[in-house]
Each structure stands twice: as C-alpha cells, then as structure tokens.
C-alpha cells in the first residue's frame, strides 16, 4: 500500500509468517527498489539464522501503459535479480509481465474490480487474481464478494485472493467458504505499529465509524474510499467535493495530496479498535480464524 507498506511492515509480516506486498513507488521515493529488496532479504536471512522461518514477500508492479518502459524494465530486472517469487500487478495488461516473471519461475497475481478485468487478466495467463471488492481501502471496487468470487471461480482455476472489508479471522474463513484461496488485508495493516502512515491516520482509522468511509471518484479521478474526517481536515466538504473535469480528472487543489493528506481506509475500519504490532495481530487473526472454523453451536435447540 502506498506510504503504509515500508521495509519495516513487510519485514514484520514476513517474520510473523504472512506474505506482505509493497508497491514499487514506495521504494522509488526512498533509496530505490534494489535497496528495499536487499534490506528486506537481509532481515529475512537474519531471522532464518535465528531459527525462524520467514514467509516470502511480494512486490506490486503497476503495468499501466502510462509508465515509462525503462522504469518497468528496471523494476522487473531488480525483482529478477533478487529472485522475487510473487509479483502482484495492477492496471493495464499483465501479459508481457507474466511472460517475463514466469521466465525466472515466479508467479503473477493481477488485481481486478470487474468480471471483465478478471477475464482479460485470466486470458493474459496470470497465476492468480486479486478480486478487489466493495468496501476495500484504496482504489476499492463496487462488486459484492458474495457474487464476484463465485463468478470468477466459475471460469478461473488459479489462485483467487479476496480483497475488501476483511479485518478479522472470521472474514478469512468466510472468504474460503466463498471459493477464495486467501485474502488480502489492507486497511487492517495500516493500523499497525509498523505501518508507515502518519500516527494521526492510524488513530483516525481506529476511531472510525462505518459512516466515516466515503467512496468518491472526485479525489483521484478513480473511485476510492477515504476517511471523512481527513477530507474535512483538508478544508474540503465530503458531501460537496470538487467536481471532475469532463474527461474524468480531479479538480482538487494540487496542494492537497491524495493518500498523504486525504487518508484512505475501507469499510473494515469500523471493526478496528486498536493499533497492535503485526506479531500480535497475527496471533489474534489465527485465534479468530480457528474459532470461526469450529462447527457452529445452534442457539435454539432442535425439538
Ligand atoms: C492507504 C492505502 C493504499 C493502498 N495502496 C495500494 C497500492 O499502492 N497498490 C495496490 O495495488 N493497492 C493498494 N491499496 C489496496 C490494497 O492493496 C488492498 O487491495 C485493499 O486495501 C484491500 O481492502 P481492505 O483495505 O478493505 O483490506 C491500498 C489501500 C490503502 C488502504
């Protein structure tokens, strides 16, 4: 996640046994991708040397046609050199990326917010699809996971990752019942000690009610979920945001930076009440998942 996914967050997740992902643009602003990869891998090695078993981490590469080819080539070359086994991708057509990542034995998981995007990515040969459903933080989709996941499962046999609204172990168990292989949790990990967002963002998220999450296209030109109090803090009216231009561009003042000033979170913010360390969060998620996977006791005994 932009800003949130730092070397510290990715390393903490890897040590706790889960796969974290960071977008290449986070590294580009802070020493470069090659440097981030070697720092995270050095931490994994240190952990393994102590007897730990670090989980692999993933790198998120945006394959939008607006990205300069030499930048994309360098990102792919850095991931290849570091032997990154999981690449997630978004925007654009992942076909070329898939060929190049498969060449070194890695896999590609592409994100989709519509069935049409999922079909195109499947045709491009991706190994997995991240279905970004209604209520997700960041550039959230609008489809219900109850329909989206089984629909995509009906034509795609690869990995399905459900993203959007999952903040606890019950959500993970529910995603599996729907046909997903795994979940991607974003908002829940923004409110952790290791995430790189401002302390105010974490606190606002932990205090948020469901009605504080505003879905709007007017801030970045693409639909995304933002925290209402952060929009107000930037001097904007969440119910009367600057209108888009005819070709869909935002007219918000350039002095206000989306993500850094206007803070994002998804519907699951309403389930989040504290800012734990990653390690303690994972223990909590495991307990909740185990509890949710037990056969349910019926509240009303059968006659
Ligand atoms: C603040 C924020 C920044 C994000 N940045 C990115 C990003 O740079 N690239 C990306 O693919 N997804 C990004 N996401 C989306 C997440 O990867 C994930 O799909 C989403 O958070 C899952 O939904 P949830 O927030 O309800 O858990 C971001 C999400 C948030 C909340």
mmCIF file of C-alpha atoms and ligand atoms in Angstrom:
data_model
loop_
_atom_site.group_PDB
_atom_site.id
_atom_site.type_symbol
_atom_site.label_atom_id
_atom_site.label_comp_id
_atom_site.label_asym_id
_atom_site.label_seq_id
_atom_site.Cartn_x
_atom_site.Cartn_y
_atom_site.Cartn_z
ATOM 1 C CA UNK A 1 0.000 0.000 0.000
ATOM 2 C CA UNK A 2 1.164 3.497 -0.813
ATOM 3 C CA UNK A 3 3.042 5.052 2.134
ATOM 4 C CA UNK A 4 1.896 2.310 4.569
ATOM 5 C CA UNK A 5 3.967 -0.586 3.206
ATOM 6 C CA UNK A 6 7.515 0.080 4.361
ATOM 7 C CA UNK A 7 10.540 -2.164 4.805
ATOM 8 C CA UNK A 8 9.564 -2.374 8.499
ATOM 9 C CA UNK A 9 5.988 -3.503 7.765
ATOM 10 C CA UNK A 10 6.975 -6.033 5.105
ATOM 11 C CA UNK A 11 9.736 -7.482 7.329
ATOM 12 C CA UNK A 12 7.430 -7.723 10.354
ATOM 13 C CA UNK A 13 4.843 -9.595 8.254
ATOM 14 C CA UNK A 14 7.469 -11.948 6.877
ATOM 15 C CA UNK A 15 8.689 -12.732 10.401
ATOM 16 C CA UNK A 16 5.071 -13.305 11.528
ATOM 17 C CA UNK A 17 4.578 -15.847 8.727
ATOM 18 C CA UNK A 18 2.413 -13.930 6.270
ATOM 19 C CA UNK A 19 3.146 -12.557 2.816
ATOM 20 C CA UNK A 20 3.194 -8.766 2.595
ATOM 21 C CA UNK A 21 3.453 -6.710 -0.546
ATOM 22 C CA UNK A 22 4.674 -3.205 -1.300
ATOM 23 C CA UNK A 23 4.244 -1.080 -4.425
ATOM 24 C CA UNK A 24 7.460 -0.178 -6.260
ATOM 25 C CA UNK A 25 6.656 3.544 -5.992
ATOM 26 C CA UNK A 26 7.163 3.403 -2.212
ATOM 27 C CA UNK A 27 10.736 2.210 -2.749
ATOM 28 C CA UNK A 28 11.346 4.697 -5.562
ATOM 29 C CA UNK A 29 10.846 7.546 -3.074
ATOM 30 C CA UNK A 30 13.236 6.022 -0.537
ATOM 31 C CA UNK A 31 16.501 4.693 -1.922
ATOM 32 C CA UNK A 32 15.175 2.601 -4.803
ATOM 33 C CA UNK A 33 13.738 -0.869 -5.329
ATOM 34 C CA UNK A 34 17.028 -2.808 -5.328
ATOM 35 C CA UNK A 35 17.896 -1.311 -1.942
ATOM 36 C CA UNK A 36 14.481 -2.232 -0.450
ATOM 37 C CA UNK A 37 14.728 -5.787 -1.754
ATOM 38 C CA UNK A 38 18.164 -6.307 -0.242
ATOM 39 C CA UNK A 39 17.135 -4.748 3.110
ATOM 40 C CA UNK A 40 14.067 -6.992 3.401
ATOM 41 C CA UNK A 41 16.030 -10.062 2.314
ATOM 42 C CA UNK A 42 18.794 -9.254 4.818
ATOM 43 C CA UNK A 43 16.192 -9.171 7.585
ATOM 44 C CA UNK A 44 14.739 -12.482 6.389
ATOM 45 C CA UNK A 45 18.214 -14.007 6.461
ATOM 46 C CA UNK A 46 18.873 -12.691 9.983
ATOM 47 C CA UNK A 47 15.557 -14.186 11.114
ATOM 48 C CA UNK A 48 16.305 -17.521 9.428
ATOM 49 C CA UNK A 49 19.770 -17.560 11.050
ATOM 50 C CA UNK A 50 17.989 -17.355 14.433
ATOM 51 C CA UNK A 51 15.936 -20.419 13.506
ATOM 52 C CA UNK A 52 12.892 -18.518 12.181
ATOM 53 C CA UNK A 53 11.017 -19.345 9.008
ATOM 54 C CA UNK A 54 10.314 -16.096 7.118
ATOM 55 C CA UNK A 55 7.352 -16.002 4.737
ATOM 56 C CA UNK A 56 8.035 -14.815 1.175
ATOM 57 C CA UNK A 57 7.095 -11.231 0.348
ATOM 58 C CA UNK A 58 5.615 -9.855 -2.868
ATOM 59 C CA UNK A 59 6.321 -6.791 -4.984
ATOM 60 C CA UNK A 60 3.486 -4.816 -6.579
ATOM 61 C CA UNK A 61 4.281 -3.573 -10.088
ATOM 62 C CA UNK A 62 1.908 -1.193 -11.828
ATOM 63 C CA UNK A 63 1.791 -2.101 -15.529
ATOM 64 C CA UNK A 64 -0.211 0.924 -16.652
ATOM 65 C CA UNK A 65 0.544 1.995 -20.238
ATOM 66 C CA UNK A 66 1.441 5.420 -18.805
ATOM 67 C CA UNK A 67 4.510 4.000 -17.031
ATOM 68 C CA UNK A 68 7.745 4.624 -18.981
ATOM 69 C CA UNK A 69 9.045 1.325 -20.432
ATOM 70 C CA UNK A 70 12.558 1.818 -18.989
ATOM 71 C CA UNK A 71 11.124 2.184 -15.471
ATOM 72 C CA UNK A 72 9.078 -1.003 -15.864
ATOM 73 C CA UNK A 73 12.093 -2.851 -17.306
ATOM 74 C CA UNK A 74 14.282 -1.803 -14.374
ATOM 75 C CA UNK A 75 11.662 -2.876 -11.811
ATOM 76 C CA UNK A 76 11.357 -6.293 -13.459
ATOM 77 C CA UNK A 77 15.155 -6.628 -13.673
ATOM 78 C CA UNK A 78 15.530 -5.777 -9.950
ATOM 79 C CA UNK A 79 12.881 -8.365 -8.988
ATOM 80 C CA UNK A 80 14.514 -10.968 -11.229
ATOM 81 C CA UNK A 81 17.946 -10.315 -9.734
ATOM 82 C CA UNK A 82 16.536 -10.687 -6.229
ATOM 83 C CA UNK A 83 14.581 -13.840 -7.173
ATOM 84 C CA UNK A 84 11.218 -12.436 -6.066
ATOM 85 C CA UNK A 85 8.757 -15.309 -6.345
ATOM 86 C CA UNK A 86 5.470 -13.397 -6.139
ATOM 87 C CA UNK A 87 4.685 -10.327 -8.232
ATOM 88 C CA UNK A 88 1.336 -8.598 -7.923
ATOM 89 C CA UNK A 89 0.295 -6.272 -10.689
ATOM 90 C CA UNK A 90 -2.372 -3.729 -11.292
ATOM 91 C CA UNK A 91 -3.703 -1.534 -14.085
ATOM 92 C CA UNK A 92 -3.013 -2.291 -17.750
ATOM 93 C CA UNK A 93 -2.382 -5.627 -19.450
ATOM 94 C CA UNK A 94 -0.172 -8.069 -17.477
ATOM 95 C CA UNK A 95 0.580 -10.410 -20.456
ATOM 96 C CA UNK A 96 4.181 -9.256 -21.014
ATOM 97 C CA UNK A 97 4.900 -9.175 -17.272
ATOM 98 C CA UNK A 98 3.567 -12.734 -16.926
ATOM 99 C CA UNK A 99 5.968 -13.998 -19.632
ATOM 100 C CA UNK A 100 8.951 -12.333 -18.023
ATOM 101 C CA UNK A 101 8.145 -13.398 -14.443
ATOM 102 C CA UNK A 102 7.436 -16.990 -15.493
ATOM 103 C CA UNK A 103 10.846 -16.969 -17.147
ATOM 104 C CA UNK A 104 12.504 -16.907 -13.702
ATOM 105 C CA UNK A 105 9.906 -19.198 -12.080
ATOM 106 C CA UNK A 106 7.835 -16.521 -10.322
ATOM 107 C CA UNK A 107 4.070 -16.089 -10.312
ATOM 108 C CA UNK A 108 1.871 -13.070 -11.093
ATOM 109 C CA UNK A 109 -1.326 -12.128 -9.275
ATOM 110 C CA UNK A 110 -3.210 -9.335 -11.053
ATOM 111 C CA UNK A 111 -5.958 -7.270 -9.484
ATOM 112 C CA UNK A 112 -9.454 -6.826 -10.865
ATOM 113 C CA UNK A 113 -12.506 -4.868 -9.787
ATOM 114 C CA UNK A 114 -14.830 -6.195 -12.520
ATOM 115 C CA UNK A 115 -15.531 -9.582 -14.117
ATOM 116 C CA UNK A 116 -14.312 -8.187 -17.461
ATOM 117 C CA UNK A 117 -10.938 -7.227 -15.958
ATOM 118 C CA UNK A 118 -10.688 -10.675 -14.365
ATOM 119 C CA UNK A 119 -11.448 -12.346 -17.732
ATOM 120 C CA UNK A 120 -8.784 -10.274 -19.523
ATOM 121 C CA UNK A 121 -6.155 -10.997 -16.873
ATOM 122 C CA UNK A 122 -7.016 -14.718 -16.934
ATOM 123 C CA UNK A 123 -6.598 -14.679 -20.738
ATOM 124 C CA UNK A 124 -3.196 -12.995 -20.252
ATOM 125 C CA UNK A 125 -2.068 -16.095 -18.314
ATOM 126 C CA UNK A 126 -1.883 -14.766 -14.749
ATOM 127 C CA UNK A 127 -1.424 -17.307 -11.963
ATOM 128 C CA UNK A 128 -3.784 -15.529 -9.625
ATOM 129 C CA UNK A 129 -6.403 -12.821 -9.387
ATOM 130 C CA UNK A 130 -6.898 -10.399 -6.546
ATOM 131 C CA UNK A 131 -10.589 -9.515 -6.595
ATOM 132 C CA UNK A 132 -10.896 -6.057 -5.098
ATOM 133 C CA UNK A 133 -14.459 -5.944 -3.806
ATOM 134 C CA UNK A 134 -16.803 -3.308 -2.428
ATOM 135 C CA UNK A 135 -15.574 -1.563 0.693
ATOM 136 C CA UNK A 136 -11.845 -2.057 0.057
ATOM 137 C CA UNK A 137 -9.397 0.629 1.131
ATOM 138 C CA UNK A 138 -7.533 2.449 -1.633
ATOM 139 C CA UNK A 139 -8.998 2.087 -5.124
ATOM 140 C CA UNK A 140 -11.903 -0.085 -3.969
ATOM 141 C CA UNK A 141 -14.264 -1.936 -6.270
ATOM 142 C CA UNK A 142 -18.038 -1.882 -6.227
ATOM 143 C CA UNK A 143 -18.906 -5.583 -6.519
ATOM 144 C CA UNK A 144 -20.091 -7.741 -3.635
ATOM 145 C CA UNK A 145 -17.646 -10.566 -2.849
ATOM 146 C CA UNK A 146 -20.647 -12.908 -2.476
ATOM 147 C CA UNK A 147 -21.258 -12.669 -6.229
ATOM 148 C CA UNK A 148 -17.812 -11.648 -7.542
ATOM 149 C CA UNK A 149 -15.754 -14.514 -6.051
ATOM 150 C CA UNK A 150 -18.016 -17.413 -7.151
ATOM 151 C CA UNK A 151 -18.498 -15.802 -10.567
ATOM 152 C CA UNK A 152 -14.749 -15.616 -11.175
ATOM 153 C CA UNK A 153 -14.255 -19.083 -9.652
ATOM 154 C CA UNK A 154 -16.659 -20.434 -12.310
ATOM 155 C CA UNK A 155 -14.122 -19.699 -15.075
ATOM 156 C CA UNK A 156 -10.746 -19.335 -13.311
ATOM 157 C CA UNK A 157 -8.890 -22.237 -11.712
ATOM 158 C CA UNK A 158 -5.886 -20.269 -10.435
ATOM 159 C CA UNK A 159 -5.294 -18.551 -7.113
ATOM 160 C CA UNK A 160 -8.113 -16.242 -6.007
ATOM 161 C CA UNK A 161 -7.387 -13.640 -3.404
ATOM 162 C CA UNK A 162 -10.349 -11.771 -1.911
ATOM 163 C CA UNK A 163 -9.639 -8.144 -1.037
ATOM 164 C CA UNK A 164 -12.002 -5.692 0.586
ATOM 165 C CA UNK A 165 -13.528 -5.463 4.028
ATOM 166 C CA UNK A 166 -11.650 -8.321 5.713
ATOM 167 C CA UNK A 167 -10.205 -7.345 9.085
ATOM 168 C CA UNK A 168 -10.554 -10.464 11.207
ATOM 169 C CA UNK A 169 -10.224 -14.241 11.189
ATOM 170 C CA UNK A 170 -13.954 -14.692 10.600
ATOM 171 C CA UNK A 171 -13.605 -12.780 7.334
ATOM 172 C CA UNK A 172 -10.723 -15.046 6.282
ATOM 173 C CA UNK A 173 -12.793 -18.182 6.967
ATOM 174 C CA UNK A 174 -15.773 -16.684 5.095
ATOM 175 C CA UNK A 175 -13.586 -15.896 2.077
ATOM 176 C CA UNK A 176 -12.505 -19.539 1.906
ATOM 177 C CA UNK A 177 -16.131 -20.711 2.009
ATOM 178 C CA UNK A 178 -16.872 -18.365 -0.922
ATOM 179 C CA UNK A 179 -14.166 -20.062 -3.006
ATOM 180 C CA UNK A 180 -11.171 -17.792 -2.401
ATOM 181 C CA UNK A 181 -7.774 -19.322 -1.599
ATOM 182 C CA UNK A 182 -6.622 -16.419 0.506
ATOM 183 C CA UNK A 183 -7.405 -12.839 1.435
ATOM 184 C CA UNK A 184 -5.561 -9.586 1.007
ATOM 185 C CA UNK A 185 -5.989 -7.300 4.005
ATOM 186 C CA UNK A 186 -5.018 -3.669 3.592
ATOM 187 C CA UNK A 187 -6.869 -1.376 5.975
ATOM 188 C CA UNK A 188 -6.286 -3.693 8.983
ATOM 189 C CA UNK A 189 -2.494 -3.439 8.466
ATOM 190 C CA UNK A 190 -2.478 0.349 8.117
ATOM 191 C CA UNK A 191 -3.424 0.472 11.788
ATOM 192 C CA UNK A 192 -0.358 -1.424 12.992
ATOM 193 C CA UNK A 193 2.701 -0.092 14.776
ATOM 194 C CA UNK A 194 4.965 -0.951 11.824
ATOM 195 C CA UNK A 195 2.928 0.709 9.057
ATOM 196 C CA UNK A 196 4.454 3.831 7.550
ATOM 197 C CA UNK A 197 1.425 6.148 7.594
ATOM 198 C CA UNK A 198 1.153 9.162 9.900
ATOM 199 C CA UNK A 199 0.221 8.395 13.518
ATOM 200 C CA UNK A 200 -2.901 10.528 13.021
ATOM 201 C CA UNK A 201 -4.024 8.255 10.174
ATOM 202 C CA UNK A 202 -3.731 5.163 12.390
ATOM 203 C CA UNK A 203 -5.628 6.816 15.249
ATOM 204 C CA UNK A 204 -8.357 8.172 12.944
ATOM 205 C CA UNK A 205 -8.796 4.702 11.469
ATOM 206 C CA UNK A 206 -9.079 3.064 14.887
ATOM 207 C CA UNK A 207 -11.778 5.597 15.880
ATOM 208 C CA UNK A 208 -13.696 5.498 12.581
ATOM 209 C CA UNK A 209 -17.328 4.507 12.247
ATOM 210 C CA UNK A 210 -18.635 2.864 9.088
ATOM 211 C CA UNK A 211 -20.254 6.149 8.033
ATOM 212 C CA UNK A 212 -16.814 7.812 8.123
ATOM 213 C CA UNK A 213 -15.797 5.897 4.979
ATOM 214 C CA UNK A 214 -16.550 7.929 1.863
ATOM 215 C CA UNK A 215 -16.341 6.363 -1.611
ATOM 216 C CA UNK A 216 -15.625 9.038 -4.213
ATOM 217 C CA UNK A 217 -14.097 9.461 -7.656
ATOM 218 C CA UNK A 218 -13.525 13.177 -7.055
ATOM 219 C CA UNK A 219 -10.239 12.948 -5.139
ATOM 220 C CA UNK A 220 -8.068 10.905 -7.526
ATOM 221 C CA UNK A 221 -10.326 10.585 -10.581
ATOM 222 C CA UNK A 222 -10.883 6.860 -9.863
ATOM 223 C CA UNK A 223 -13.286 5.595 -7.208
ATOM 224 C CA UNK A 224 -11.562 5.166 -3.847
ATOM 225 C CA UNK A 225 -12.510 5.049 -0.157
ATOM 226 C CA UNK A 226 -11.326 7.846 2.138
ATOM 227 C CA UNK A 227 -11.763 8.782 5.786
ATOM 228 C CA UNK A 228 -14.356 11.563 6.108
ATOM 229 C CA UNK A 229 -12.561 13.385 8.986
ATOM 230 C CA UNK A 230 -9.361 13.575 6.892
ATOM 231 C CA UNK A 231 -11.270 15.168 3.995
ATOM 232 C CA UNK A 232 -12.673 17.770 6.402
ATOM 233 C CA UNK A 233 -9.202 18.359 7.898
ATOM 234 C CA UNK A 234 -8.011 19.307 4.384
ATOM 235 C CA UNK A 235 -10.686 22.025 4.253
ATOM 236 C CA UNK A 236 -12.976 20.084 1.889
ATOM 237 C CA UNK A 237 -16.661 19.208 2.240
ATOM 238 C CA UNK A 238 -17.023 15.392 1.865
ATOM 239 C CA UNK A 239 -20.602 15.896 0.631
ATOM 240 C CA UNK A 240 -19.669 18.557 -1.911
ATOM 241 C CA UNK A 241 -16.240 17.680 -3.298
ATOM 242 C CA UNK A 242 -14.682 19.484 -6.298
ATOM 243 C CA UNK A 243 -16.310 18.128 -9.476
ATOM 244 C CA UNK A 244 -14.383 16.068 -12.045
ATOM 245 C CA UNK A 245 -13.444 17.543 -15.425
ATOM 246 C CA UNK A 246 -15.359 16.278 -18.485
ATOM 247 C CA UNK A 247 -12.560 13.751 -19.128
ATOM 248 C CA UNK A 248 -12.665 12.469 -15.539
ATOM 249 C CA UNK A 249 -9.743 14.306 -13.935
ATOM 250 C CA UNK A 250 -9.839 15.645 -10.396
ATOM 251 C CA UNK A 251 -10.092 19.403 -9.876
ATOM 252 C CA UNK A 252 -8.990 19.222 -6.243
ATOM 253 C CA UNK A 253 -6.271 21.729 -5.317
ATOM 254 C CA UNK A 254 -2.808 20.348 -6.150
ATOM 255 C CA UNK A 255 -1.612 21.439 -2.718
ATOM 256 C CA UNK A 256 -3.705 18.603 -1.222
ATOM 257 C CA UNK A 257 -2.048 15.247 -1.753
ATOM 258 C CA UNK A 258 -4.357 12.226 -2.035
ATOM 259 C CA UNK A 259 -3.167 9.359 0.241
ATOM 260 C CA UNK A 260 -0.661 11.575 2.133
ATOM 261 C CA UNK A 261 -3.131 14.331 3.193
ATOM 262 C CA UNK A 262 -6.517 12.761 2.446
ATOM 263 C CA UNK A 263 -6.284 9.413 4.188
ATOM 264 C CA UNK A 264 -7.681 6.170 2.836
ATOM 265 C CA UNK A 265 -9.367 3.287 4.648
ATOM 266 C CA UNK A 266 -12.013 0.733 3.738
ATOM 267 C CA UNK A 267 -15.235 -0.387 5.438
ATOM 268 C CA UNK A 268 -13.305 -2.678 7.773
ATOM 269 C CA UNK A 269 -12.110 0.417 9.650
ATOM 270 C CA UNK A 270 -15.344 0.066 11.619
ATOM 271 C CA UNK A 271 -14.032 -3.262 13.004
ATOM 272 C CA UNK A 272 -10.651 -1.863 14.058
ATOM 273 C CA UNK A 273 -10.283 -0.547 17.583
ATOM 274 C CA UNK A 274 -6.577 -0.636 18.271
ATOM 275 C CA UNK A 275 -3.120 -0.255 16.707
ATOM 276 C CA UNK A 276 -1.264 -3.505 17.527
ATOM 277 C CA UNK A 277 2.116 -4.807 16.415
ATOM 278 C CA UNK A 278 1.969 -7.093 13.384
ATOM 279 C CA UNK A 279 3.046 -10.082 15.508
ATOM 280 C CA UNK A 280 0.189 -9.675 17.987
ATOM 281 C CA UNK A 281 -2.307 -9.020 15.183
ATOM 282 C CA UNK A 282 -1.382 -12.319 13.517
ATOM 283 C CA UNK A 283 -1.932 -14.228 16.782
ATOM 284 C CA UNK A 284 -5.344 -12.569 17.087
ATOM 285 C CA UNK A 285 -6.263 -13.405 13.463
ATOM 286 C CA UNK A 286 -5.240 -17.042 13.972
ATOM 287 C CA UNK A 287 -7.396 -17.321 17.113
ATOM 288 C CA UNK A 288 -10.380 -15.734 15.361
ATOM 289 C CA UNK A 289 -9.921 -17.955 12.308
ATOM 290 C CA UNK A 290 -9.801 -21.107 14.439
ATOM 291 C CA UNK A 291 -12.880 -20.028 16.380
ATOM 292 C CA UNK A 292 -14.790 -19.204 13.167
ATOM 293 C CA UNK A 293 -13.862 -22.580 11.660
ATOM 294 C CA UNK A 294 -15.419 -24.574 14.574
ATOM 295 C CA UNK A 295 -18.799 -26.195 13.874
ATOM 296 C CA UNK A 296 -21.407 -23.657 14.925
ATOM 297 C CA UNK A 297 -23.458 -24.323 18.063
ATOM 298 C CA UNK A 298 -27.132 -23.628 17.310
ATOM 299 C CA UNK A 299 -28.652 -21.011 19.580
ATOM 300 C CA UNK A 300 -32.096 -22.675 19.527
ATOM 301 C CA UNK A 301 -32.081 -26.437 20.285
ATOM 302 C CA UNK A 302 -33.941 -28.596 17.759
ATOM 303 C CA UNK A 303 -37.206 -30.001 19.149
HETATM 304 C C1 LIG B 1 -3.919 3.610 2.017
HETATM 305 C C2 LIG B 1 -3.989 2.520 1.003
HETATM 306 C C3 LIG B 1 -3.068 2.499 -0.013
HETATM 307 C C4 LIG B 1 -3.106 1.494 -0.980
HETATM 308 N N1 LIG B 1 -2.162 1.490 -1.966
HETATM 309 C C5 LIG B 1 -2.184 0.497 -2.896
HETATM 310 C C6 LIG B 1 -1.183 0.461 -3.915
HETATM 311 O O1 LIG B 1 -0.290 1.300 -3.962
HETATM 312 N N2 LIG B 1 -1.245 -0.548 -4.830
HETATM 313 C C7 LIG B 1 -2.234 -1.511 -4.781
HETATM 314 O O2 LIG B 1 -2.246 -2.404 -5.628
HETATM 315 N N3 LIG B 1 -3.185 -1.487 -3.825
HETATM 316 C C8 LIG B 1 -3.180 -0.516 -2.890
HETATM 317 N N4 LIG B 1 -4.123 -0.493 -1.901
HETATM 318 C C9 LIG B 1 -5.184 -1.541 -1.887
HETATM 319 C C10 LIG B 1 -4.761 -2.769 -1.101
HETATM 320 O O3 LIG B 1 -3.725 -3.412 -1.786
HETATM 321 C C11 LIG B 1 -5.922 -3.766 -0.917
HETATM 322 O O4 LIG B 1 -6.450 -4.160 -2.162
HETATM 323 C C12 LIG B 1 -7.062 -3.227 -0.094
HETATM 324 O O5 LIG B 1 -6.594 -2.408 0.951
HETATM 325 C C13 LIG B 1 -7.873 -4.379 0.469
HETATM 326 O O6 LIG B 1 -9.033 -3.936 1.088
HETATM 327 P P1 LIG B 1 -9.138 -3.574 2.651
HETATM 328 O O7 LIG B 1 -8.464 -2.256 2.786
HETATM 329 O O8 LIG B 1 -10.600 -3.488 2.878
HETATM 330 O O9 LIG B 1 -8.466 -4.636 3.440
HETATM 331 C C14 LIG B 1 -4.110 0.497 -0.920
HETATM 332 C C15 LIG B 1 -5.034 0.512 0.143
HETATM 333 C C16 LIG B 1 -4.974 1.502 1.090
HETATM 334 C C17 LIG B 1 -5.986 1.486 2.214
#
